[in-house]
Amino acid sequence: MSATGDHVATFVELIRRASTQLPLDVERALRDGRAMESDGSLADRALGTILDNVQLAKERSAPICQDTGTPVVWIHHPLGVSTRDLGDQFTEAVRQATNRRYLRPNAVNTQTGKNTGDGTGRGIPFLHFEEWDSDHIEVRMILKGGGSENVGTQYKLPDGPLKAGRDLEGVRRAVLDAAFQAQGKGCAPGVLGVCIGGDRVSAFAASKEQILRPLDDVNPDPELAALE
């Protein structure tokens, strides 16, 4: 995307696609998963319903899920670009996308319970800016729904009850426990985003960024690739 000009319309289109179209690798994984199930089984029917919903959402430009979540956005920009202007433009795009029903008006004042009505609010959308050497702007986004957010968790190692030490085996035990505890609570099927280390804030942010990776991505660290 060009580093200059008004980008609101481009941002609205990004939001529309994120809300109404699954990435091809995710859709492929759903179809592959269904192919592994017995015809007519509960899993076969559930995955079939999900895939039907995915197709209808794409055809009608309607949200795939009733909960379109919080827009979490990573913006890379060249030197000299105003992040304040980009933030204002993306916030306006969220308002327009909400008005067009690509997003639900999810922003609610936590003290009063009053909905802002336009999908924006303090900290919504949540924007990350990073300068880079390229002469264009790159914008990547996930819509973080409440179902998946509510089963996100954080572990401190060592963890006695899990017999998890401060090593990768301990990490494996913590990840498996998180997946086990999430059963029936988050929206399935799901993708795990994991961060090892950092503080509470940076770790959660880094774990969300993992969701941007393609499903067939291979970690450059062989030991972590084996763990994944």
PDB file of C-alpha atoms in Angstrom:
ATOM      1  CA  MET A   1       0.000   0.000   0.000  1.00  0.00           C
ATOM      2  CA  SER A   2       1.254   3.502  -0.842  1.00  0.00           C
ATOM      3  CA  ALA A   3       2.841   5.438   2.013  1.00  0.00           C
ATOM      4  CA  THR A   4       0.817   8.564   1.184  1.00  0.00           C
ATOM      5  CA  GLY A   5      -2.830   9.484   0.760  1.00  0.00           C
ATOM      6  CA  ASP A   6      -6.125   8.564   2.363  1.00  0.00           C
ATOM      7  CA  HIS A   7      -6.245   4.825   3.102  1.00  0.00           C
ATOM      8  CA  VAL A   8      -9.703   4.568   4.696  1.00  0.00           C
ATOM      9  CA  ALA A   9     -11.292   2.730   1.757  1.00  0.00           C
ATOM     10  CA  THR A  10      -8.383   0.256   1.637  1.00  0.00           C
ATOM     11  CA  PHE A  11      -8.688  -0.353   5.371  1.00  0.00           C
ATOM     12  CA  VAL A  12     -12.446  -0.941   5.054  1.00  0.00           C
ATOM     13  CA  GLU A  13     -11.786  -3.551   2.365  1.00  0.00           C
ATOM     14  CA  LEU A  14      -9.185  -5.246   4.581  1.00  0.00           C
ATOM     15  CA  ILE A  15     -11.724  -5.426   7.393  1.00  0.00           C
ATOM     16  CA  ARG A  16     -14.398  -6.790   5.050  1.00  0.00           C
ATOM     17  CA  ARG A  17     -12.138  -9.582   3.860  1.00  0.00           C
ATOM     18  CA  ALA A  18     -10.935 -10.447   7.363  1.00  0.00           C
ATOM     19  CA  SER A  19     -14.504 -10.639   8.660  1.00  0.00           C
ATOM     20  CA  THR A  20     -16.090 -12.495   5.744  1.00  0.00           C
ATOM     21  CA  GLN A  21     -13.346 -14.691   4.233  1.00  0.00           C
ATOM     22  CA  LEU A  22     -11.228 -17.365   5.862  1.00  0.00           C
ATOM     23  CA  PRO A  23      -7.596 -17.563   4.727  1.00  0.00           C
ATOM     24  CA  LEU A  24      -7.187 -20.327   2.165  1.00  0.00           C
ATOM     25  CA  ASP A  25      -4.844 -22.360   4.404  1.00  0.00           C
ATOM     26  CA  VAL A  26      -7.437 -22.392   7.196  1.00  0.00           C
ATOM     27  CA  GLU A  27     -10.264 -23.384   4.865  1.00  0.00           C
ATOM     28  CA  ARG A  28      -8.057 -26.119   3.411  1.00  0.00           C
ATOM     29  CA  ALA A  29      -7.334 -27.431   6.915  1.00  0.00           C
ATOM     30  CA  LEU A  30     -11.053 -27.600   7.670  1.00  0.00           C
ATOM     31  CA  ARG A  31     -11.706 -29.575   4.466  1.00  0.00           C
ATOM     32  CA  ASP A  32      -8.784 -31.902   5.179  1.00  0.00           C
ATOM     33  CA  GLY A  33     -10.073 -32.431   8.707  1.00  0.00           C
ATOM     34  CA  ARG A  34     -13.548 -33.270   7.474  1.00  0.00           C
ATOM     35  CA  ALA A  35     -12.126 -35.761   4.963  1.00  0.00           C
ATOM     36  CA  MET A  36     -10.568 -37.674   7.872  1.00  0.00           C
ATOM     37  CA  GLU A  37     -13.915 -38.149   9.637  1.00  0.00           C
ATOM     38  CA  SER A  38     -16.477 -40.897   9.067  1.00  0.00           C
ATOM     39  CA  ASP A  39     -19.365 -39.962   6.799  1.00  0.00           C
ATOM     40  CA  GLY A  40     -22.376 -38.845   8.803  1.00  0.00           C
ATOM     41  CA  SER A  41     -20.466 -38.649  12.097  1.00  0.00           C
ATOM     42  CA  LEU A  42     -20.971 -35.723  14.484  1.00  0.00           C
ATOM     43  CA  ALA A  43     -17.579 -34.315  13.514  1.00  0.00           C
ATOM     44  CA  ASP A  44     -18.358 -34.680   9.799  1.00  0.00           C
ATOM     45  CA  ARG A  45     -21.648 -32.823  10.189  1.00  0.00           C
ATOM     46  CA  ALA A  46     -20.146 -30.098  12.386  1.00  0.00           C
ATOM     47  CA  LEU A  47     -17.280 -29.419   9.990  1.00  0.00           C
ATOM     48  CA  GLY A  48     -19.716 -29.509   7.074  1.00  0.00           C
ATOM     49  CA  THR A  49     -21.850 -26.841   8.756  1.00  0.00           C
ATOM     50  CA  ILE A  50     -18.772 -24.703   9.345  1.00  0.00           C
ATOM     51  CA  LEU A  51     -17.713 -24.999   5.702  1.00  0.00           C
ATOM     52  CA  ASP A  52     -21.233 -24.162   4.492  1.00  0.00           C
ATOM     53  CA  ASN A  53     -21.153 -21.078   6.709  1.00  0.00           C
ATOM     54  CA  VAL A  54     -17.728 -20.106   5.332  1.00  0.00           C
ATOM     55  CA  GLN A  55     -19.052 -20.290   1.762  1.00  0.00           C
ATOM     56  CA  LEU A  56     -22.202 -18.287   2.526  1.00  0.00           C
ATOM     57  CA  ALA A  57     -20.193 -15.604   4.340  1.00  0.00           C
ATOM     58  CA  LYS A  58     -17.888 -15.206   1.349  1.00  0.00           C
ATOM     59  CA  GLU A  59     -20.763 -15.038  -1.149  1.00  0.00           C
ATOM     60  CA  ARG A  60     -22.755 -12.493   0.849  1.00  0.00           C
ATOM     61  CA  SER A  61     -19.891 -10.455   2.377  1.00  0.00           C
ATOM     62  CA  ALA A  62     -21.414 -11.275   5.762  1.00  0.00           C
ATOM     63  CA  PRO A  63     -19.383 -11.916   8.932  1.00  0.00           C
ATOM     64  CA  ILE A  64     -18.347 -15.550   9.327  1.00  0.00           C
ATOM     65  CA  CYS A  65     -19.039 -15.356  13.073  1.00  0.00           C
ATOM     66  CA  GLN A  66     -21.598 -13.450  15.114  1.00  0.00           C
ATOM     67  CA  ASP A  67     -18.700 -12.186  17.255  1.00  0.00           C
ATOM     68  CA  THR A  68     -16.425 -10.137  14.989  1.00  0.00           C
ATOM     69  CA  GLY A  69     -14.155  -9.431  17.929  1.00  0.00           C
ATOM     70  CA  THR A  70     -11.602  -6.715  18.549  1.00  0.00           C
ATOM     71  CA  PRO A  71      -9.544  -5.548  15.553  1.00  0.00           C
ATOM     72  CA  VAL A  72      -5.901  -6.150  16.516  1.00  0.00           C
ATOM     73  CA  VAL A  73      -3.684  -4.507  13.902  1.00  0.00           C
ATOM     74  CA  TRP A  74       0.034  -4.500  13.034  1.00  0.00           C
ATOM     75  CA  ILE A  75       1.152  -1.656  10.750  1.00  0.00           C
ATOM     76  CA  HIS A  76       4.648  -1.415   9.234  1.00  0.00           C
ATOM     77  CA  HIS A  77       5.388   2.026   7.805  1.00  0.00           C
ATOM     78  CA  PRO A  78       8.292   3.972   6.269  1.00  0.00           C
ATOM     79  CA  LEU A  79      10.181   6.770   7.990  1.00  0.00           C
ATOM     80  CA  GLY A  80       8.217  10.022   8.093  1.00  0.00           C
ATOM     81  CA  VAL A  81       4.704   8.552   7.950  1.00  0.00           C
ATOM     82  CA  SER A  82       2.392   9.870  10.641  1.00  0.00           C
ATOM     83  CA  THR A  83       1.204   7.010  12.832  1.00  0.00           C
ATOM     84  CA  ARG A  84      -1.395   9.357  14.293  1.00  0.00           C
ATOM     85  CA  ASP A  85      -2.905   9.875  10.828  1.00  0.00           C
ATOM     86  CA  LEU A  86      -2.815   6.129  10.108  1.00  0.00           C
ATOM     87  CA  GLY A  87      -4.481   5.422  13.443  1.00  0.00           C
ATOM     88  CA  ASP A  88      -7.209   7.982  12.786  1.00  0.00           C
ATOM     89  CA  GLN A  89      -7.824   6.529   9.313  1.00  0.00           C
ATOM     90  CA  PHE A  90      -8.040   2.954  10.576  1.00  0.00           C
ATOM     91  CA  THR A  91     -10.409   3.974  13.355  1.00  0.00           C
ATOM     92  CA  GLU A  92     -12.635   5.685  10.774  1.00  0.00           C
ATOM     93  CA  ALA A  93     -12.484   2.511   8.669  1.00  0.00           C
ATOM     94  CA  VAL A  94     -13.747   0.498  11.665  1.00  0.00           C
ATOM     95  CA  ARG A  95     -16.670   2.911  12.006  1.00  0.00           C
ATOM     96  CA  GLN A  96     -17.540   2.564   8.326  1.00  0.00           C
ATOM     97  CA  ALA A  97     -17.128  -1.225   8.367  1.00  0.00           C
ATOM     98  CA  THR A  98     -19.423  -1.420  11.400  1.00  0.00           C
ATOM     99  CA  ASN A  99     -22.007   0.755   9.630  1.00  0.00           C
ATOM    100  CA  ARG A 100     -21.842  -1.592   6.616  1.00  0.00           C
ATOM    101  CA  ARG A 101     -22.332  -4.621   8.912  1.00  0.00           C
ATOM    102  CA  TYR A 102     -18.905  -6.143   8.189  1.00  0.00           C
ATOM    103  CA  LEU A 103     -18.302  -5.770  11.938  1.00  0.00           C
ATOM    104  CA  ARG A 104     -20.687  -5.915  14.865  1.00  0.00           C
ATOM    105  CA  PRO A 105     -20.709  -2.926  17.233  1.00  0.00           C
ATOM    106  CA  ASN A 106     -18.701  -4.698  19.935  1.00  0.00           C
ATOM    107  CA  ALA A 107     -17.239  -1.697  21.796  1.00  0.00           C
ATOM    108  CA  VAL A 108     -18.862  -1.313  25.210  1.00  0.00           C
ATOM    109  CA  ASN A 109     -17.913   1.042  28.038  1.00  0.00           C
ATOM    110  CA  THR A 110     -16.791  -1.241  30.851  1.00  0.00           C
ATOM    111  CA  GLN A 111     -18.059   1.142  33.559  1.00  0.00           C
ATOM    112  CA  THR A 112     -21.468   2.081  32.196  1.00  0.00           C
ATOM    113  CA  GLY A 113     -22.211  -0.898  29.932  1.00  0.00           C
ATOM    114  CA  LYS A 114     -23.145   1.540  27.151  1.00  0.00           C
ATOM    115  CA  ASN A 115     -22.294   0.510  23.592  1.00  0.00           C
ATOM    116  CA  THR A 116     -20.513   3.187  21.554  1.00  0.00           C
ATOM    117  CA  GLY A 117     -22.563   2.074  18.545  1.00  0.00           C
ATOM    118  CA  ASP A 118     -19.804   2.409  15.964  1.00  0.00           C
ATOM    119  CA  GLY A 119     -17.386  -0.402  16.851  1.00  0.00           C
ATOM    120  CA  THR A 120     -14.711   1.929  18.223  1.00  0.00           C
ATOM    121  CA  GLY A 121     -13.732   2.884  21.724  1.00  0.00           C
ATOM    122  CA  ARG A 122     -10.763   3.467  23.960  1.00  0.00           C
ATOM    123  CA  GLY A 123      -8.150   0.961  22.746  1.00  0.00           C
ATOM    124  CA  ILE A 124     -10.414  -0.326  19.958  1.00  0.00           C
ATOM    125  CA  PRO A 125      -9.050  -0.898  17.377  1.00  0.00           C
ATOM    126  CA  PHE A 126      -5.799  -1.965  19.033  1.00  0.00           C
ATOM    127  CA  LEU A 127      -2.949  -0.733  16.825  1.00  0.00           C
ATOM    128  CA  HIS A 128       0.736  -1.735  16.769  1.00  0.00           C
ATOM    129  CA  PHE A 129       3.091   0.481  14.718  1.00  0.00           C
ATOM    130  CA  GLU A 130       6.606  -0.405  13.608  1.00  0.00           C
ATOM    131  CA  GLU A 131       8.892   1.541  11.270  1.00  0.00           C
ATOM    132  CA  TRP A 132      10.729  -0.351   8.544  1.00  0.00           C
ATOM    133  CA  ASP A 133      13.014   0.354   5.558  1.00  0.00           C
ATOM    134  CA  SER A 134      10.482  -0.360   2.785  1.00  0.00           C
ATOM    135  CA  ASP A 135       8.789   2.566   1.031  1.00  0.00           C
ATOM    136  CA  HIS A 136       5.251   1.181   1.401  1.00  0.00           C
ATOM    137  CA  ILE A 137       2.830   0.405   4.237  1.00  0.00           C
ATOM    138  CA  GLU A 138       1.914  -3.120   5.269  1.00  0.00           C
ATOM    139  CA  VAL A 139      -1.179  -3.742   7.391  1.00  0.00           C
ATOM    140  CA  ARG A 140      -1.994  -7.092   8.979  1.00  0.00           C
ATOM    141  CA  MET A 141      -4.991  -7.732  11.191  1.00  0.00           C
ATOM    142  CA  ILE A 142      -6.825 -10.348  13.185  1.00  0.00           C
ATOM    143  CA  LEU A 143     -10.349 -10.022  14.586  1.00  0.00           C
ATOM    144  CA  LYS A 144      -9.909 -11.436  18.088  1.00  0.00           C
ATOM    145  CA  GLY A 145     -13.251 -12.853  19.164  1.00  0.00           C
ATOM    146  CA  GLY A 146     -14.324 -13.195  22.777  1.00  0.00           C
ATOM    147  CA  GLY A 147     -14.755 -16.980  22.580  1.00  0.00           C
ATOM    148  CA  SER A 148     -11.080 -17.575  21.868  1.00  0.00           C
ATOM    149  CA  GLU A 149      -9.969 -14.695  24.081  1.00  0.00           C
ATOM    150  CA  ASN A 150     -11.798 -16.105  27.101  1.00  0.00           C
ATOM    151  CA  VAL A 151      -9.777 -19.335  26.991  1.00  0.00           C
ATOM    152  CA  GLY A 152      -6.417 -17.597  26.573  1.00  0.00           C
ATOM    153  CA  THR A 153      -4.210 -18.147  29.596  1.00  0.00           C
ATOM    154  CA  GLN A 154      -0.722 -17.742  30.999  1.00  0.00           C
ATOM    155  CA  TYR A 155       1.457 -20.141  32.965  1.00  0.00           C
ATOM    156  CA  LYS A 156       4.345 -19.598  35.353  1.00  0.00           C
ATOM    157  CA  LEU A 157       7.002 -22.310  35.291  1.00  0.00           C
ATOM    158  CA  PRO A 158       7.816 -24.377  37.210  1.00  0.00           C
ATOM    159  CA  ASP A 159       4.234 -25.552  37.766  1.00  0.00           C
ATOM    160  CA  GLY A 160       4.005 -28.175  40.508  1.00  0.00           C
ATOM    161  CA  PRO A 161       0.579 -29.695  39.769  1.00  0.00           C
ATOM    162  CA  LEU A 162       1.490 -30.143  36.087  1.00  0.00           C
ATOM    163  CA  LYS A 163       4.994 -31.376  36.947  1.00  0.00           C
ATOM    164  CA  ALA A 164       6.161 -28.802  34.419  1.00  0.00           C
ATOM    165  CA  GLY A 165       9.679 -27.485  34.751  1.00  0.00           C
ATOM    166  CA  ARG A 166      11.403 -24.470  33.250  1.00  0.00           C
ATOM    167  CA  ASP A 167      12.171 -26.217  29.978  1.00  0.00           C
ATOM    168  CA  LEU A 168      10.468 -27.092  26.713  1.00  0.00           C
ATOM    169  CA  GLU A 169       8.923 -30.214  28.221  1.00  0.00           C
ATOM    170  CA  GLY A 170       7.350 -27.919  30.801  1.00  0.00           C
ATOM    171  CA  VAL A 171       6.093 -25.690  28.006  1.00  0.00           C
ATOM    172  CA  ARG A 172       4.606 -28.726  26.249  1.00  0.00           C
ATOM    173  CA  ARG A 173       2.749 -29.731  29.405  1.00  0.00           C
ATOM    174  CA  ALA A 174       1.403 -26.200  29.877  1.00  0.00           C
ATOM    175  CA  VAL A 175       0.197 -25.957  26.264  1.00  0.00           C
ATOM    176  CA  LEU A 176      -1.542 -29.334  26.451  1.00  0.00           C
ATOM    177  CA  ASP A 177      -3.193 -28.342  29.732  1.00  0.00           C
ATOM    178  CA  ALA A 178      -4.407 -25.058  28.210  1.00  0.00           C
ATOM    179  CA  ALA A 179      -5.931 -26.932  25.259  1.00  0.00           C
ATOM    180  CA  PHE A 180      -7.538 -29.484  27.613  1.00  0.00           C
ATOM    181  CA  GLN A 181      -9.026 -26.754  29.840  1.00  0.00           C
ATOM    182  CA  ALA A 182     -10.424 -24.912  26.790  1.00  0.00           C
ATOM    183  CA  GLN A 183     -12.519 -27.865  25.625  1.00  0.00           C
ATOM    184  CA  GLY A 184     -16.125 -26.832  25.004  1.00  0.00           C
ATOM    185  CA  LYS A 185     -15.486 -23.175  25.937  1.00  0.00           C
ATOM    186  CA  GLY A 186     -13.739 -21.513  23.010  1.00  0.00           C
ATOM    187  CA  CYS A 187     -14.987 -21.753  19.444  1.00  0.00           C
ATOM    188  CA  ALA A 188     -13.570 -24.892  17.822  1.00  0.00           C
ATOM    189  CA  PRO A 189     -11.610 -25.856  15.859  1.00  0.00           C
ATOM    190  CA  GLY A 190      -8.861 -23.499  16.970  1.00  0.00           C
ATOM    191  CA  VAL A 191      -5.263 -22.490  16.368  1.00  0.00           C
ATOM    192  CA  LEU A 192      -2.820 -22.089  19.235  1.00  0.00           C
ATOM    193  CA  GLY A 193      -0.641 -19.001  19.477  1.00  0.00           C
ATOM    194  CA  VAL A 194       2.153 -19.559  22.002  1.00  0.00           C
ATOM    195  CA  CYS A 195       4.828 -17.266  23.398  1.00  0.00           C
ATOM    196  CA  ILE A 196       7.589 -18.515  25.702  1.00  0.00           C
ATOM    197  CA  GLY A 197       9.064 -15.873  27.996  1.00  0.00           C
ATOM    198  CA  GLY A 198       8.561 -12.128  28.248  1.00  0.00           C
ATOM    199  CA  ASP A 199       6.376 -10.293  30.730  1.00  0.00           C
ATOM    200  CA  ARG A 200       2.602 -10.607  30.951  1.00  0.00           C
ATOM    201  CA  VAL A 201       1.929  -7.838  28.414  1.00  0.00           C
ATOM    202  CA  SER A 202       4.579  -8.616  25.786  1.00  0.00           C
ATOM    203  CA  ALA A 203       3.940 -12.367  25.995  1.00  0.00           C
ATOM    204  CA  PHE A 204       0.236 -12.037  25.272  1.00  0.00           C
ATOM    205  CA  ALA A 205       0.935  -9.628  22.381  1.00  0.00           C
ATOM    206  CA  ALA A 206       3.543 -11.979  20.868  1.00  0.00           C
ATOM    207  CA  SER A 207       1.235 -14.986  21.191  1.00  0.00           C
ATOM    208  CA  LYS A 208      -1.497 -13.146  19.244  1.00  0.00           C
ATOM    209  CA  GLU A 209       0.985 -12.301  16.494  1.00  0.00           C
ATOM    210  CA  GLN A 210       1.593 -16.029  15.961  1.00  0.00           C
ATOM    211  CA  ILE A 211      -1.942 -16.286  14.564  1.00  0.00           C
ATOM    212  CA  LEU A 212      -0.680 -14.391  11.485  1.00  0.00           C
ATOM    213  CA  ARG A 213       1.575 -17.312  10.525  1.00  0.00           C
ATOM    214  CA  PRO A 214       0.355 -19.672   7.769  1.00  0.00           C
ATOM    215  CA  LEU A 215      -0.663 -23.064   9.165  1.00  0.00           C
ATOM    216  CA  ASP A 216       2.117 -24.812   7.236  1.00  0.00           C
ATOM    217  CA  ASP A 217       4.789 -22.398   8.470  1.00  0.00           C
ATOM    218  CA  VAL A 218       7.889 -24.098   9.920  1.00  0.00           C
ATOM    219  CA  ASN A 219       9.720 -22.536  12.856  1.00  0.00           C
ATOM    220  CA  PRO A 220      13.321 -21.670  11.899  1.00  0.00           C
ATOM    221  CA  ASP A 221      14.507 -23.126  15.216  1.00  0.00           C
ATOM    222  CA  PRO A 222      14.628 -26.951  14.767  1.00  0.00           C
ATOM    223  CA  GLU A 223      13.864 -27.650  18.433  1.00  0.00           C
ATOM    224  CA  LEU A 224      10.839 -25.364  18.426  1.00  0.00           C
ATOM    225  CA  ALA A 225       9.732 -26.753  15.059  1.00  0.00           C
ATOM    226  CA  ALA A 226       9.733 -30.249  16.559  1.00  0.00           C
ATOM    227  CA  LEU A 227       7.722 -29.032  19.555  1.00  0.00           C
ATOM    228  CA  GLU A 228       5.154 -27.367  17.291  1.00  0.00           C
TER     229      GLU A 228
END
